[in-house]
Short mmCIF file of C-alpha atoms and ligand atoms in Angstrom, two decimals:
data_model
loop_
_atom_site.label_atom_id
_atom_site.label_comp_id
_atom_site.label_asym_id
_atom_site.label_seq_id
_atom_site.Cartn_x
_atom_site.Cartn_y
_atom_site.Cartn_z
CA UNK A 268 -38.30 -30.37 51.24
CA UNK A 269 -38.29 -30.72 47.65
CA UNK A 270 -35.81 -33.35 46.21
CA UNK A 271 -34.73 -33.61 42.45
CA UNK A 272 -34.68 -36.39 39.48
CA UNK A 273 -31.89 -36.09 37.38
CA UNK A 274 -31.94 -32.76 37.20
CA UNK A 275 -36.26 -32.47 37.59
CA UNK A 276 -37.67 -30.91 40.61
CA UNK A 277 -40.03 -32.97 43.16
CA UNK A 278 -43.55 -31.68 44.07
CA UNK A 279 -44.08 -32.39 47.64
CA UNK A 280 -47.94 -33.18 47.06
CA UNK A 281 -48.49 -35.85 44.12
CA UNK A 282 -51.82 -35.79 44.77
CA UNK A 283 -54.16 -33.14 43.64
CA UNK A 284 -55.83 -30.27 46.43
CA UNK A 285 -59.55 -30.02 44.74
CA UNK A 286 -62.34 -32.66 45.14
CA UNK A 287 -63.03 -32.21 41.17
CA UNK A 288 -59.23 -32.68 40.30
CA UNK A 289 -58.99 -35.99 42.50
CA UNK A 290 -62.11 -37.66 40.84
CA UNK A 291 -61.57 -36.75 37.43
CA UNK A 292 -57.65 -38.51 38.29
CA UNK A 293 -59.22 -41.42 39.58
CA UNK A 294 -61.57 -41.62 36.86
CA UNK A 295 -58.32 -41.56 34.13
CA UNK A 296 -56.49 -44.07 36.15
CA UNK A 297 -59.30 -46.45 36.58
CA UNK A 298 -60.56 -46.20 33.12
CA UNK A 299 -57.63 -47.05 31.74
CA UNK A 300 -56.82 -49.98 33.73
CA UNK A 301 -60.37 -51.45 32.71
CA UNK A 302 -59.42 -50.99 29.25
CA UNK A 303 -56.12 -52.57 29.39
CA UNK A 304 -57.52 -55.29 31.63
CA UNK A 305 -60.86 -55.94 28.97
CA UNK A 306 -57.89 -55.70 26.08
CA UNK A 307 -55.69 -58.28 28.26
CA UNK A 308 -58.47 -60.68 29.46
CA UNK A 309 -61.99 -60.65 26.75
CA UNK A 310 -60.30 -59.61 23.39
CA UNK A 311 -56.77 -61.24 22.97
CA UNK A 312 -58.15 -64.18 24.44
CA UNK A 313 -61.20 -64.24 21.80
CA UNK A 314 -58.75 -63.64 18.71
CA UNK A 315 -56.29 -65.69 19.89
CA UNK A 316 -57.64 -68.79 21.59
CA UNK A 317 -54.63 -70.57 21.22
CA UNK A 318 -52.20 -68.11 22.67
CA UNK A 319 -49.54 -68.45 20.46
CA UNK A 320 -46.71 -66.26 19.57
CA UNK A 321 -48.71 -63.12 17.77
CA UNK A 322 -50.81 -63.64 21.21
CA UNK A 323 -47.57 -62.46 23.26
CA UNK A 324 -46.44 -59.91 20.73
CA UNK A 325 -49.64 -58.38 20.97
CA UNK A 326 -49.41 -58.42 25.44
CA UNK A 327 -46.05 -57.13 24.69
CA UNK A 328 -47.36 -54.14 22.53
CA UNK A 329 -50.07 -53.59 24.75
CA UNK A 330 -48.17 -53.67 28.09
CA UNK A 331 -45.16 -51.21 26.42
CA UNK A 332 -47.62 -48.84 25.85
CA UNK A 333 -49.78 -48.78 29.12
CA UNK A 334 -46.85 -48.40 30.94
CA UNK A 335 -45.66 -45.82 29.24
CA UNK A 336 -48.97 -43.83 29.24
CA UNK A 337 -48.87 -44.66 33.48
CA UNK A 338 -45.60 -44.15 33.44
CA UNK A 339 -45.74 -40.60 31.84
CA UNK A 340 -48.45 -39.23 34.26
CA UNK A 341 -47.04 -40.31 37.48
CA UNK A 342 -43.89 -38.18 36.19
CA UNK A 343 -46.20 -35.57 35.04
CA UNK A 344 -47.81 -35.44 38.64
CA UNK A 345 -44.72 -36.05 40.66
CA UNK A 346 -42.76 -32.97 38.99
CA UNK A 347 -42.23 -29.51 40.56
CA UNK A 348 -44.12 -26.97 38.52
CA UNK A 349 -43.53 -24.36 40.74
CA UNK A 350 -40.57 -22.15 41.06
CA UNK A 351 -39.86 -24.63 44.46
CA UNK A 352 -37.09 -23.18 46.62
CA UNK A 353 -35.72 -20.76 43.87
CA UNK A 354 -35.38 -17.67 45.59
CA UNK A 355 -37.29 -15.01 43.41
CA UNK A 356 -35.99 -11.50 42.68
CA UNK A 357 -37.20 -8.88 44.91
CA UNK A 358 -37.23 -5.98 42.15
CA UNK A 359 -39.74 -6.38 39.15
CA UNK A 360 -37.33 -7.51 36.52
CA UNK A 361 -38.25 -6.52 32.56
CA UNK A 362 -40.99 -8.87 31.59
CA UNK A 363 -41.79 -10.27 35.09
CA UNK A 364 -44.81 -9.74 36.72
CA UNK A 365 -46.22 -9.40 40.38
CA UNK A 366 -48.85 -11.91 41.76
CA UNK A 367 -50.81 -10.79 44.32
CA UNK A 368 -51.75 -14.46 45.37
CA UNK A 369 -48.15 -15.37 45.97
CA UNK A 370 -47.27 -12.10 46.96
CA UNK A 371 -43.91 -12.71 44.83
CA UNK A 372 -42.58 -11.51 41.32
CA UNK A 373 -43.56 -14.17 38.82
CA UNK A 374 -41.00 -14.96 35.96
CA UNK A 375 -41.67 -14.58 32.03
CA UNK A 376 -44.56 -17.21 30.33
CA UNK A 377 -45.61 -17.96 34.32
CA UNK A 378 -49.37 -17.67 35.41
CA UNK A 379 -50.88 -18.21 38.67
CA UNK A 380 -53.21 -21.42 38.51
CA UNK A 381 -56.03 -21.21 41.46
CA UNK A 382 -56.59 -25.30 41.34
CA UNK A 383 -52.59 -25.51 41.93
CA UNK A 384 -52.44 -22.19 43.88
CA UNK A 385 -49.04 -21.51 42.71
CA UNK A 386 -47.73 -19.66 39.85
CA UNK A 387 -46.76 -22.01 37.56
CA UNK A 388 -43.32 -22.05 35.61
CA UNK A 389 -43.90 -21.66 31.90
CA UNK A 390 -47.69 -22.53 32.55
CA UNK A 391 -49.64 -23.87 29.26
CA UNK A 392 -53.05 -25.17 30.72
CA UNK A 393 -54.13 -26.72 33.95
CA UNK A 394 -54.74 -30.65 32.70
CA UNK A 395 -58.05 -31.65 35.10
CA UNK A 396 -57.53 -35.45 34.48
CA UNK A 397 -54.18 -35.32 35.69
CA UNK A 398 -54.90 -32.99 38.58
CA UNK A 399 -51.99 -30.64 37.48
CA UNK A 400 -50.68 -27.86 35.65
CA UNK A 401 -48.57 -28.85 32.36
CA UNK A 402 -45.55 -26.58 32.62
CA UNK A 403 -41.95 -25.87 32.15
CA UNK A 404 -40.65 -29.22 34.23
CA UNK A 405 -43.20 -31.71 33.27
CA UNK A 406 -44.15 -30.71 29.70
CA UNK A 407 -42.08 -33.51 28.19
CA UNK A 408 -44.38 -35.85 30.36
CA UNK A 409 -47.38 -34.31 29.41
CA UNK A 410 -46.68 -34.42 25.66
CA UNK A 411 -45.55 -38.20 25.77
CA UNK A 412 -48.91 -39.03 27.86
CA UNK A 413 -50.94 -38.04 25.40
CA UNK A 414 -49.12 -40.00 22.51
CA UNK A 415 -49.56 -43.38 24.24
CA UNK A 416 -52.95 -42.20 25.07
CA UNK A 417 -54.01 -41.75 21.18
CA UNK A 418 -51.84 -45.05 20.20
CA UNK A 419 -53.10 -47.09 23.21
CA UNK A 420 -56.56 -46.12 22.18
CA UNK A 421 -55.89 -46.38 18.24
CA UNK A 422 -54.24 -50.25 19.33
CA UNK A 423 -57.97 -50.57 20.86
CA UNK A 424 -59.65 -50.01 18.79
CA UNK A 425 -57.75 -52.34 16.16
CA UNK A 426 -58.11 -55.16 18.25
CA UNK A 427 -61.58 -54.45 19.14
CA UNK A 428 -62.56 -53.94 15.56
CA UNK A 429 -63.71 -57.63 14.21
CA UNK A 430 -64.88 -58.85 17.83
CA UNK A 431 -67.38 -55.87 18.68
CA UNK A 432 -68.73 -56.09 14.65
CA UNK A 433 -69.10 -59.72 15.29
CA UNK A 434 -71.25 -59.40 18.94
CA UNK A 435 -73.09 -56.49 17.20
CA UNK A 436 -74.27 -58.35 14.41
CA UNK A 437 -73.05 -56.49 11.72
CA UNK A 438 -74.03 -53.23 9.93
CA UNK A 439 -78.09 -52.46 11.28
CA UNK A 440 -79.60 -49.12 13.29
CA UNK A 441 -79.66 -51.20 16.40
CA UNK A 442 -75.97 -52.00 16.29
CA UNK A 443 -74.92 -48.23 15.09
CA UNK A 444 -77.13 -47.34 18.25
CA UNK A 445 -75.86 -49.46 20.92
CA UNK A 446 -72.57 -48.71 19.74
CA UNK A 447 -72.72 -44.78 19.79
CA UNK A 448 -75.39 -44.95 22.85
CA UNK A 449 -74.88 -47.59 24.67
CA UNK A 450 -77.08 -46.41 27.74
CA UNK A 451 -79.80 -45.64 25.89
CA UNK A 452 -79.47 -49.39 23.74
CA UNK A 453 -79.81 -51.15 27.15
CA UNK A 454 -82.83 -48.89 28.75
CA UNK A 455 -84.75 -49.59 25.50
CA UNK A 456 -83.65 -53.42 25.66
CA UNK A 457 -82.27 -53.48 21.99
CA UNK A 458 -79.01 -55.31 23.66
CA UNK A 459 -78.24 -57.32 26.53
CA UNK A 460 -75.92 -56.71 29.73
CA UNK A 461 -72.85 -57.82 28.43
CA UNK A 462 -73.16 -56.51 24.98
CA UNK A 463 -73.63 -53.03 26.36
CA UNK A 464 -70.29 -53.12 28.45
CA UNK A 465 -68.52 -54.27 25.17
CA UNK A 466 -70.45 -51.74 23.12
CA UNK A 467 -69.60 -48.66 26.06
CA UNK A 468 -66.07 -49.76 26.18
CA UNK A 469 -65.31 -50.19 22.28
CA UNK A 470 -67.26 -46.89 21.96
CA UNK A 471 -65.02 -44.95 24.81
CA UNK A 472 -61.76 -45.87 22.96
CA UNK A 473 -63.46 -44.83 19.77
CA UNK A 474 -63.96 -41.39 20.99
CA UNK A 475 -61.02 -40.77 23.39
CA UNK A 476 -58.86 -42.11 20.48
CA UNK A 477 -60.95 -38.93 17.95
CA UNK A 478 -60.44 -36.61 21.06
CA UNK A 479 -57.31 -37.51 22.11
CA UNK A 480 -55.64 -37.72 18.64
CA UNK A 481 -56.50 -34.08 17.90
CA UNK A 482 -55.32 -32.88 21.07
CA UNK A 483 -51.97 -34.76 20.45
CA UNK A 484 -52.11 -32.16 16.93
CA UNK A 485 -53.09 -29.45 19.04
CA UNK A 486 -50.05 -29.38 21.50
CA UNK A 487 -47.54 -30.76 19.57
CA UNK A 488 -47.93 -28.37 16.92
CA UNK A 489 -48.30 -25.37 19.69
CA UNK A 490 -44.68 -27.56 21.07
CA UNK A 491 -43.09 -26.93 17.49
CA UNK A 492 -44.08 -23.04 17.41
CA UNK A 493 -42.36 -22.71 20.92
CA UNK A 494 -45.45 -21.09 22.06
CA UNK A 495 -48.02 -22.00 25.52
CA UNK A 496 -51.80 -22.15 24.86
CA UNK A 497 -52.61 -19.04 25.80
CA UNK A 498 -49.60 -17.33 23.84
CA UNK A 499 -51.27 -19.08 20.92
CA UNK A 500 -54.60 -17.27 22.42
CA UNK A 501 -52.99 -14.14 22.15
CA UNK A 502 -50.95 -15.08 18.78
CA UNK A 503 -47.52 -14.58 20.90
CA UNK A 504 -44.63 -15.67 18.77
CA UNK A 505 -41.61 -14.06 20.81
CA UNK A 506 -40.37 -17.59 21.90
CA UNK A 507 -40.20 -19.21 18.76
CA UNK A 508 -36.65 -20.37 17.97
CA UNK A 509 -37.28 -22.91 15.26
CA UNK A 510 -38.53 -26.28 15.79
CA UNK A 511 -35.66 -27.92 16.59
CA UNK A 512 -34.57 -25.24 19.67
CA UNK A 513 -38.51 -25.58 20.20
CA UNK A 514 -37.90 -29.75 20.59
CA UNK A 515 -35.20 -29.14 22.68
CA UNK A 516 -36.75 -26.61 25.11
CA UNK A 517 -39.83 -28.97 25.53
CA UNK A 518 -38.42 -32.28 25.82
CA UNK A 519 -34.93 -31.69 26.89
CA UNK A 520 -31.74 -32.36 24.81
CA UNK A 521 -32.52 -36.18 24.63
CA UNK A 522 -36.18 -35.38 23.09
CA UNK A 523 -35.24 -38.36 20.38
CA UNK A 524 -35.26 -40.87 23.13
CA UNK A 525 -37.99 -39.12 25.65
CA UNK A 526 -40.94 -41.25 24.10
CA UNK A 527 -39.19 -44.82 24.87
CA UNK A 528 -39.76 -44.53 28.91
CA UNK A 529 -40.60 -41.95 31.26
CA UNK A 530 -37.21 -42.67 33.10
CA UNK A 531 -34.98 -41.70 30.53
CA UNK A 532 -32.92 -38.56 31.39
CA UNK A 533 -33.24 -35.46 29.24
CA UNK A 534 -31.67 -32.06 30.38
CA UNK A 535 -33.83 -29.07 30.08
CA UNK A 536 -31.68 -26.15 28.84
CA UNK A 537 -33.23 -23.51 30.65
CA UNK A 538 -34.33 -22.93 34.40
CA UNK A 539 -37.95 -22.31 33.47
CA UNK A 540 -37.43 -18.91 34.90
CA UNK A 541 -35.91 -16.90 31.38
CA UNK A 542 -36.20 -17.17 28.10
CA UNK A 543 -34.65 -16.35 25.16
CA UNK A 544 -36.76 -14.34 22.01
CA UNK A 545 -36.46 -14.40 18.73
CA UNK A 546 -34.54 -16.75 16.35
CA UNK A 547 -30.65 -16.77 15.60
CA UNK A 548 -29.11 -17.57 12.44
CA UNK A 549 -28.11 -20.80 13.72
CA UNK A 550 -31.58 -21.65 14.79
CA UNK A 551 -33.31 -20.81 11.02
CA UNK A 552 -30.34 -23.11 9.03
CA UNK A 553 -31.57 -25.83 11.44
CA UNK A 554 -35.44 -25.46 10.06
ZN1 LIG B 89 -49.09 -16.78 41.99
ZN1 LIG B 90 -52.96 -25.93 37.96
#
């Protein structure tokens, strides 16, 4: 039986079905509690040997936003994505389709994922290091993920900054080297053990915070248009209502206090199974 959250449906399996899906979970979830734990216990120690009070703002900071970023995808993985126990029409309603998986009629903006096998509500894209589909129920959660992702990462990489320059001896080829290839700095023995970790970790946030920052673009601004990625793919526009109804239909009516914990309650408008086209007058005064 599926239970509900506020007013967010309950997947019965948290955990993801493929072998690929549960690795590339484990791999998010343990990567970022190495970072956060190298953050917590080599760097703030090294810059502030003292502890003192900018020492405990700066845990404070850093704690806020790894919870938040765990926080976020254990919602995103614990919500329904499904249509759950919503009994589907039996006629093919206008702009519904048939899904010969399911063997059901499939509602508006819903796909059938093969890694989930389900059709998904409202499906945008099938996130492999979460193990899920990002659709109509967990979207919000999705979204906020990926903006503690890019700030956890850009906070990394501040802190990092001075102490990696410092261990890497400053602006050389062997530095630049062992800190954009790592593995191939300590095969050719231009840096020691220890060195290398710092080096591979500095250089992971470095380039999760370049990938991750342009995906947080990427969606948001797909968020704003009211569109999924593949209506973008096939330059759909029907669902646009202006970015304000967009806001709202993504992150619920509280989508102003969404981004401050994972537990706050914001009511979707819709029921992820019809939408409404086109924008009112009401909608374009808003813009
Ligand atoms: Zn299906
Ligand atoms: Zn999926």
């Amino acid at each position: 039986m599926t239970t509900a959250m506020g007013d967010l449906p309950l997947a019965r399996r948290y955990l993801p079905k493929s072998l690929g899906d549960k690795i590339a979970l484990a791999f998010t979830v343990i990567m970022l509690l190495i970072v956060a734990l190298f953050e917590l216990f080599i760097i703030l120690p090294d810059i502030f040997p003292n502890y003192g009070t900018l020492y405990n703002v700066y845990v404070c900071i850093g704690l806020f936003l790894y919870l938040n970023c765990m926080g976020n995808l254990i919602m995103m993985t614990r919500i329904d994505v499904t249509s759950g126990t919503t009994v589907l029409p039996a006629i093919l309603k206008t702009g519904w389709r048939y899904c010969h998986v399911c063997m059901q009629n499939s509602p508006p903006r819903s796909f059938h994922c093969f890694n989930c096998d389900s059709c998904i509500l409202k499906r945008d894209h099938h996130c492999v290091f979460a193990g899920k589909c990002v659709g109509y129920y967990n979207h919000r959660f999705y979204l906020v993920t990926l903006l503690y992702l890019f700030l956890g990462s850009l906070f990394a990489n501040f802190l990092n900054f001075d102490h990696a320059w410092a261990l890497l001896g400053g602006a050389n080829w062997k530095s630049l080297i062992t800190m954009i290839v790592p593995f191939v700095a300590w095969i050719f023995g231009f840096t020691e053990r220890y060195t290398f970790m710092l080096s591979f970790l500095c250089g992971t946030c470095i380039v999760a915070c370049a990938l991750i920052g342009v995906m947080c673009y990427y969606y948001t601004s797909l968020m704003l248009h009211g569109q999924t990625t593949h209506e973008n793919g096939t330059r759909c526009k029907d669902y646009d209502l202006g970015w304000k109804q967009n806001l709202k239909d993504a992150l619920g009516e509280r989508w102003y206090l969404v981004w401050l914990c994972p537990f706050i309650s914001s009511h979707l408008p819709g029921n992820g199974l019809e939408f409404k086209k086109g924008r009112t007058m009401e909608d374009i005064k808003d813009m």
